[in-house]
Coordinates of C-alpha atoms in Angstrom, one line a residue:
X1 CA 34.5 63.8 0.2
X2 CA 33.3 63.0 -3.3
X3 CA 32.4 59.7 -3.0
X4 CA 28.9 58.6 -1.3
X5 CA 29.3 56.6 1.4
X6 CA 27.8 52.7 1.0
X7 CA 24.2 52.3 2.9
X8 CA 23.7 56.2 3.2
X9 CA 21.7 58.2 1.3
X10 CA 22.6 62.0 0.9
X11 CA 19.8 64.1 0.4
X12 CA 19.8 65.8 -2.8
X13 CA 16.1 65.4 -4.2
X14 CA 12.9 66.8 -3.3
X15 CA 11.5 63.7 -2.4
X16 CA 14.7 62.9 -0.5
X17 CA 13.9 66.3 1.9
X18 CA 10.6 64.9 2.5
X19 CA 11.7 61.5 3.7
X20 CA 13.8 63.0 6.5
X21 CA 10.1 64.2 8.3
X22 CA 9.2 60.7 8.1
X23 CA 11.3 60.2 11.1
X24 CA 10.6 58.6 14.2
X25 CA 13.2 61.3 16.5
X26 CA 10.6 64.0 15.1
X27 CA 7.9 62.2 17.2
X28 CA 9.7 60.1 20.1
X29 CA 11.3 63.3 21.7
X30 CA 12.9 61.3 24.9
X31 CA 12.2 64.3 27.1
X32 CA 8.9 64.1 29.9
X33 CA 10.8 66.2 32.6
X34 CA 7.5 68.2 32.8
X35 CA 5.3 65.4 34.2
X36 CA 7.6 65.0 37.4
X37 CA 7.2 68.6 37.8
X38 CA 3.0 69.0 37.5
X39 CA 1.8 70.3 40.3
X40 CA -1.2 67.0 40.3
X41 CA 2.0 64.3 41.1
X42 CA 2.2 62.5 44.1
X43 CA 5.3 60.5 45.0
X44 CA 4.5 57.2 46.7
X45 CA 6.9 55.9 49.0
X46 CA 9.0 53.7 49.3
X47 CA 9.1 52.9 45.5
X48 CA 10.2 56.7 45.0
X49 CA 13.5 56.5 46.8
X50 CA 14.0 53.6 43.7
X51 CA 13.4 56.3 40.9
X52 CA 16.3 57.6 38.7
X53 CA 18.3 60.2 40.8
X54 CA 17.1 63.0 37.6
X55 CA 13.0 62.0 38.7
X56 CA 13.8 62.5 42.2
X57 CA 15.3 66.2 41.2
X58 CA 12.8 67.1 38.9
X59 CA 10.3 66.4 41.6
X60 CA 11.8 68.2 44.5
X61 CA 12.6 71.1 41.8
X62 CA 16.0 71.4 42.2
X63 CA 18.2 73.5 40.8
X64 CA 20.4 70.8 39.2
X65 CA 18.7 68.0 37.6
X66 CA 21.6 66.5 35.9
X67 CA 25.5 65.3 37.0
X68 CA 28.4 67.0 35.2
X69 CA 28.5 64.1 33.0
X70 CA 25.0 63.7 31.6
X71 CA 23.7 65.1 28.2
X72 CA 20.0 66.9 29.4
X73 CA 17.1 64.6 27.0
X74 CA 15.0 68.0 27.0
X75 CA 18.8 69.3 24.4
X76 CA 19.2 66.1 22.8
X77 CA 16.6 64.7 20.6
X78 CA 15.5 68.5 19.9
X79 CA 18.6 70.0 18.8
X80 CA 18.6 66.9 16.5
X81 CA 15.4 67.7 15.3
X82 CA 16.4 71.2 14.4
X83 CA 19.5 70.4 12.9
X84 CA 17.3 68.6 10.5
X85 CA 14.9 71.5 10.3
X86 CA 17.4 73.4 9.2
X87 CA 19.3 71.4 6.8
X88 CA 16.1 71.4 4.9
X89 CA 14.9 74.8 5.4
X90 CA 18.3 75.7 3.9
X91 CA 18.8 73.3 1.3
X92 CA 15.4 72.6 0.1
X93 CA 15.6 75.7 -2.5
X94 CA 18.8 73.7 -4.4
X95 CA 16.9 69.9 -4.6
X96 CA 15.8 68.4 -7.8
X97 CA 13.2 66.5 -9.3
X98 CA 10.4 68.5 -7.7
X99 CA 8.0 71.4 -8.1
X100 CA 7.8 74.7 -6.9
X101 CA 5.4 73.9 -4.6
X102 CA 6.7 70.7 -3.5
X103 CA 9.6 72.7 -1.6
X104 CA 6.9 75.5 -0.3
X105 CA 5.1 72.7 1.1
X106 CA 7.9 70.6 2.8
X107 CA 10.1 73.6 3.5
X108 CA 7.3 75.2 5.6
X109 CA 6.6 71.5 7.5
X110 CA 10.1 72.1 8.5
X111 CA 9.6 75.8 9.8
X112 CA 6.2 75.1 12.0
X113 CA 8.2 72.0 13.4
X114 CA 10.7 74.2 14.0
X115 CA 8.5 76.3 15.6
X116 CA 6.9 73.7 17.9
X117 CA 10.7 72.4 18.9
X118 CA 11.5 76.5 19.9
X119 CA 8.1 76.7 22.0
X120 CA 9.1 73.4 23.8
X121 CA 12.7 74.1 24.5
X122 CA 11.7 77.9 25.7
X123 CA 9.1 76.9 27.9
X124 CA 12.0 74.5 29.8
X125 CA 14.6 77.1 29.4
X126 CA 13.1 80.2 30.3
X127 CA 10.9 82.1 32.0
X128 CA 6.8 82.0 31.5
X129 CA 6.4 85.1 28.9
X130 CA 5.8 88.0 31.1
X131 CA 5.1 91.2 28.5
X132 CA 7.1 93.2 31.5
X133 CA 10.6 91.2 31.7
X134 CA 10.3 88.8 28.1
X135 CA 12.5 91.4 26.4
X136 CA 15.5 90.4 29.4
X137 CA 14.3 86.9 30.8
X138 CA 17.2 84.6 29.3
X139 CA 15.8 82.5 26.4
X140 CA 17.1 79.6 24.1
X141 CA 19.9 80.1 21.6
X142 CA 18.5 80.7 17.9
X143 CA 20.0 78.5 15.1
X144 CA 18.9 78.7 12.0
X145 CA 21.5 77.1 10.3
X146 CA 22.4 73.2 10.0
X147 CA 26.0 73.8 10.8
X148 CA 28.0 71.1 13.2
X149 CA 31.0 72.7 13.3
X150 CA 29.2 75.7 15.6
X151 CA 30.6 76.2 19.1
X152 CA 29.6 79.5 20.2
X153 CA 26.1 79.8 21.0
X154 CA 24.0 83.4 22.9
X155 CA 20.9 82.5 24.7
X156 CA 17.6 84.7 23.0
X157 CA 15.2 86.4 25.0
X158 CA 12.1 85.4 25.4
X159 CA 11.0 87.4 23.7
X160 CA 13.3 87.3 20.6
X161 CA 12.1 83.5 21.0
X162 CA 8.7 84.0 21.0
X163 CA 9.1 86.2 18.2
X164 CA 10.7 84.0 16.3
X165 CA 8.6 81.2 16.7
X166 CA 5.3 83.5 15.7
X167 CA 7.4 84.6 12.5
X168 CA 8.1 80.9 11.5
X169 CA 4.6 79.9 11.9
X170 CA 3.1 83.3 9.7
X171 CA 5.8 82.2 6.7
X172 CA 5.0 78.6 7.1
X173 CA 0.6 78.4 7.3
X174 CA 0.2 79.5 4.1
X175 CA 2.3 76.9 2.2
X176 CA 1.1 73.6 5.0
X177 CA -0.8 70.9 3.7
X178 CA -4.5 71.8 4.1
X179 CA -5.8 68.2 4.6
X180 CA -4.1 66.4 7.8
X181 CA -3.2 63.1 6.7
X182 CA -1.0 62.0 9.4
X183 CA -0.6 62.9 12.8
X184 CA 3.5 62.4 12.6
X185 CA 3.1 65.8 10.0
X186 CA 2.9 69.3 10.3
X187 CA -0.6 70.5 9.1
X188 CA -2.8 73.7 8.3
X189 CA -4.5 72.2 11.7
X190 CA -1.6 71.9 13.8
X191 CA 0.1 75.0 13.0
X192 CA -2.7 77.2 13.4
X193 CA -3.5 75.5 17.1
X194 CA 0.2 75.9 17.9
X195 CA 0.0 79.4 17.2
X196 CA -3.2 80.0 18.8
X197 CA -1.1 78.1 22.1
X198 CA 1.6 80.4 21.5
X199 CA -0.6 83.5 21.8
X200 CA -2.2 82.2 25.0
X201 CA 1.1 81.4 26.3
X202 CA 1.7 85.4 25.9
X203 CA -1.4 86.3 27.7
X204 CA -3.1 87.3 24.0
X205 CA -6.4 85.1 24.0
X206 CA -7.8 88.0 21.8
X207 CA -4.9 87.3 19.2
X208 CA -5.3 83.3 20.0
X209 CA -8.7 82.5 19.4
X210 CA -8.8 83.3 15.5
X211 CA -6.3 80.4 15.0
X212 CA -7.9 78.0 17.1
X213 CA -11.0 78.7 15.4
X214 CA -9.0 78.3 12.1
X215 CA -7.2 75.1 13.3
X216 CA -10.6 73.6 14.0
X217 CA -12.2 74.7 10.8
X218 CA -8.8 73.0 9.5
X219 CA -9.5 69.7 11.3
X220 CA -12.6 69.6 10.0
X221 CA -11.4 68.9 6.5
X222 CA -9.1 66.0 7.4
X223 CA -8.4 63.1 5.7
X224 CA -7.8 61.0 8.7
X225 CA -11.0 61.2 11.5
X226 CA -9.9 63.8 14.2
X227 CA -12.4 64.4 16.9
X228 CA -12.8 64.9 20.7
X229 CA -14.0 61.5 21.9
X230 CA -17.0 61.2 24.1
X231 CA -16.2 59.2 27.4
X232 CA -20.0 58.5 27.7
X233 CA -19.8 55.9 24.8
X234 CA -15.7 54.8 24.3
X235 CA -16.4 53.7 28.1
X236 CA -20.1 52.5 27.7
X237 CA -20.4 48.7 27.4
X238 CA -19.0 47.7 23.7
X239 CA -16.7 51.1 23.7
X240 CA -13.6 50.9 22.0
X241 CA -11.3 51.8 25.3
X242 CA -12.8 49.0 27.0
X243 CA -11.5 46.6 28.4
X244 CA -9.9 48.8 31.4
X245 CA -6.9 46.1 32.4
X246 CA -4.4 46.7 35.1
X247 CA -3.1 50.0 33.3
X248 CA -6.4 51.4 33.1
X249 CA -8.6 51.9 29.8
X250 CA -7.3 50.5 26.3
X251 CA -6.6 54.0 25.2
X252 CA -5.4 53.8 21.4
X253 CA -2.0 54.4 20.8
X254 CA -0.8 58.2 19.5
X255 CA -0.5 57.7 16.0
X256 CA -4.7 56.2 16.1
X257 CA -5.9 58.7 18.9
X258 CA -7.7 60.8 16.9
X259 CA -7.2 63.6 19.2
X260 CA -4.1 64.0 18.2
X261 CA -3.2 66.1 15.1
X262 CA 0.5 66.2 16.0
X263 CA 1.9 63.7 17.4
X264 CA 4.8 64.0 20.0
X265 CA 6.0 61.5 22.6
X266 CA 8.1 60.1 24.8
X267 CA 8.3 57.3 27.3
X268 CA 7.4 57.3 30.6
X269 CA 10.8 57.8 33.2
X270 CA 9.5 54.7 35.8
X271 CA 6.7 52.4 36.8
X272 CA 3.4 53.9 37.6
X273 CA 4.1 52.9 41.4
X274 CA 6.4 55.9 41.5
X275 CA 4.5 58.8 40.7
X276 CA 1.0 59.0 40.8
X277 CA -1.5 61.4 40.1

C-alpha cells in the first residue's frame, strides 16, 4: 500500500484537489429521466414502441423504471460525484503546497457541488418539499464521507436534505470564487441562484429572491460574458444561432452558452422522432 501505483496520481497537493473539479463526470451527469416525465412530451408512434424499455416507463410513470439487474444513471454518476466531494472536503485541510485560502476556495467548490448533486438526487428521490410532511417524506441518504467500504445507508428526510443542502451552500458562498470563469465551476453566481432555487423549491420566494438578486449582481462581474440572449437578434438575419438545419437553430454548445453559469448535462436517451414536445 506504500508504493504509488504507475499512471495514477494520488492526490496529495493543493493543486492536486483542484484538478479533480476539472472533471468531465462533474458536468456529463448521464441522468435525463426528468425529460420523459415533463408534462409538455408527446410520444409519437410507432417510433416509441422502439425506445429503450427505461423511456417507455419513465413515460407512462411507472412505478419501476429499471430491471433487477440495472444500476439507476440518476445513483451513478452522482454518487461518484459525491464521493469526490467528499474526499476533498475531507482531505483538503491535510494538502500541501498551497494557501490558506487556496483550500477555503476549492473546499467550498466542493460543498455547493455537493449541494447541487443533494438538490438533484432529492428532487428524484423524494417527495416535492411540503412544509406539512418534509419532516417524514423519505429523502436521500446523507454521506459526508468519501468512504467505499460503506454498506449500510438510512434515507434523510426531506427535510434533513433540504437542510443540509441550505447549510452547505451558507458555509460554502463566502469562500466561492467571486468572478465566474468557467461554466464547468462552482461560482459566487451559481451558488447563490442555486440557493435562491432551493428556497423556491420550499415555497420561500421571500427567502429566495435576495440570492437571485445576489447571483445576478454576481454574474454581472464575470470574467466570461453571461447574459440572457435576445431571440430578436441571435435569430434575425446574420444571428449567431442561424442557420436553423434539420435539428433546429445552431444553439452553441453548454460550455459557450452564455446562459449557463453551471454547466450540467447529459445526453439525450433516443432520436428526436420518439419524444416530442
Amino acid at each position: 500500500m506504500e508504493v504509488t501505483p504507475k499512471g495514477r496520481l494520488i492526490a496529495q497537493k493543493v493543486s492536486d484537489y483542484d484538478l479533480l473539479l476539472n472533471n468531465l463526470d462533474m458536468v456529463n451527469i448521464s441522468t435525463n429521466s426528468q425529460v420523459a416525465m415533463s408534462d409538455e412530451i408527446a410520444a409519437v408512434q410507432p417510433y416509441f414502441d422502439g425506445a429503450s424499455l427505461k423511456t417507455q416507463r419513465l413515460f407512462r410513470w411507472e412505478a419501476v423504471i429499471y430491471e433487477a439487474s440495472e444500476n439507476a444513471t440518476e445513483m451513478d454518476m452522482p454518487m461518484k460525484n459525491i464521493y469526490t466531494f467528499n474526499k476533498i472536503i475531507q482531505e483538503l485541510p491535510a494538502a500541501t503546497d498551497g494557501t490558506a485560502q487556496q483550500k477555503r476556495s476549492i473546499a467550498a467548490e466542493a460543498m455547493a457541488g455537493r449541494a447541487w448533486t443533494y438538490f438533484l438526487l432529492v428532487n428524484y428521490f423524494g417527495k416535492p418539499y411540503d412544509a406539512n410532511t418534509a419532516g417524514t417524506d423519505p429523502g436521500f441518504p446523507i454521506l459526508t464521507k468519501a468512504d467505499v467500504t460503506e454498506n449500510k445507508f438510512t434515507r434523510a428526510s426531506v427535510k434533513e436534505v433540504y437542510e443540509f443542502i441550505i447549510n452547505d451552500l451558507n458555509k460554502a458562498i463566502p469562500d466561492l470564487p467571486a468572478k465566474t470563469t468557467h461554466s464547468m465551476r462552482m461560482s459566487k453566481a451559481a451558488a447563490e441562484g442555486l440557493l435562491g432555487k432551493v428556497y423556491l423549491f420550499m415555497g420561500k420566494p421571500e427567502l429566495a429572491l435576495p440570492h437571485f438578486d445576489a447571483s445576478l449582481l454576481a454574474a454581472a462581474n464575470s470574467a466570461i460574458p453571461l447574459a440572457l440572449y435576445d431571440y430578436n437578434k441571435t435569430l434575425a438575419p446574420g444571428g449567431e444561432f442561424l442557420p436553423i438545419g434539420s435539428y433546429g437553430p445552431s444553439y452553441p454548445s453548454a460550455v459557450n452558452n452564455r446562459e449557463c453559469v453551471y454547466n450540467k448535462q447529459s445526453s439525450n436517451f433516443g432520436p428526436s422522432s420518439i419524444m416530442s414536445l
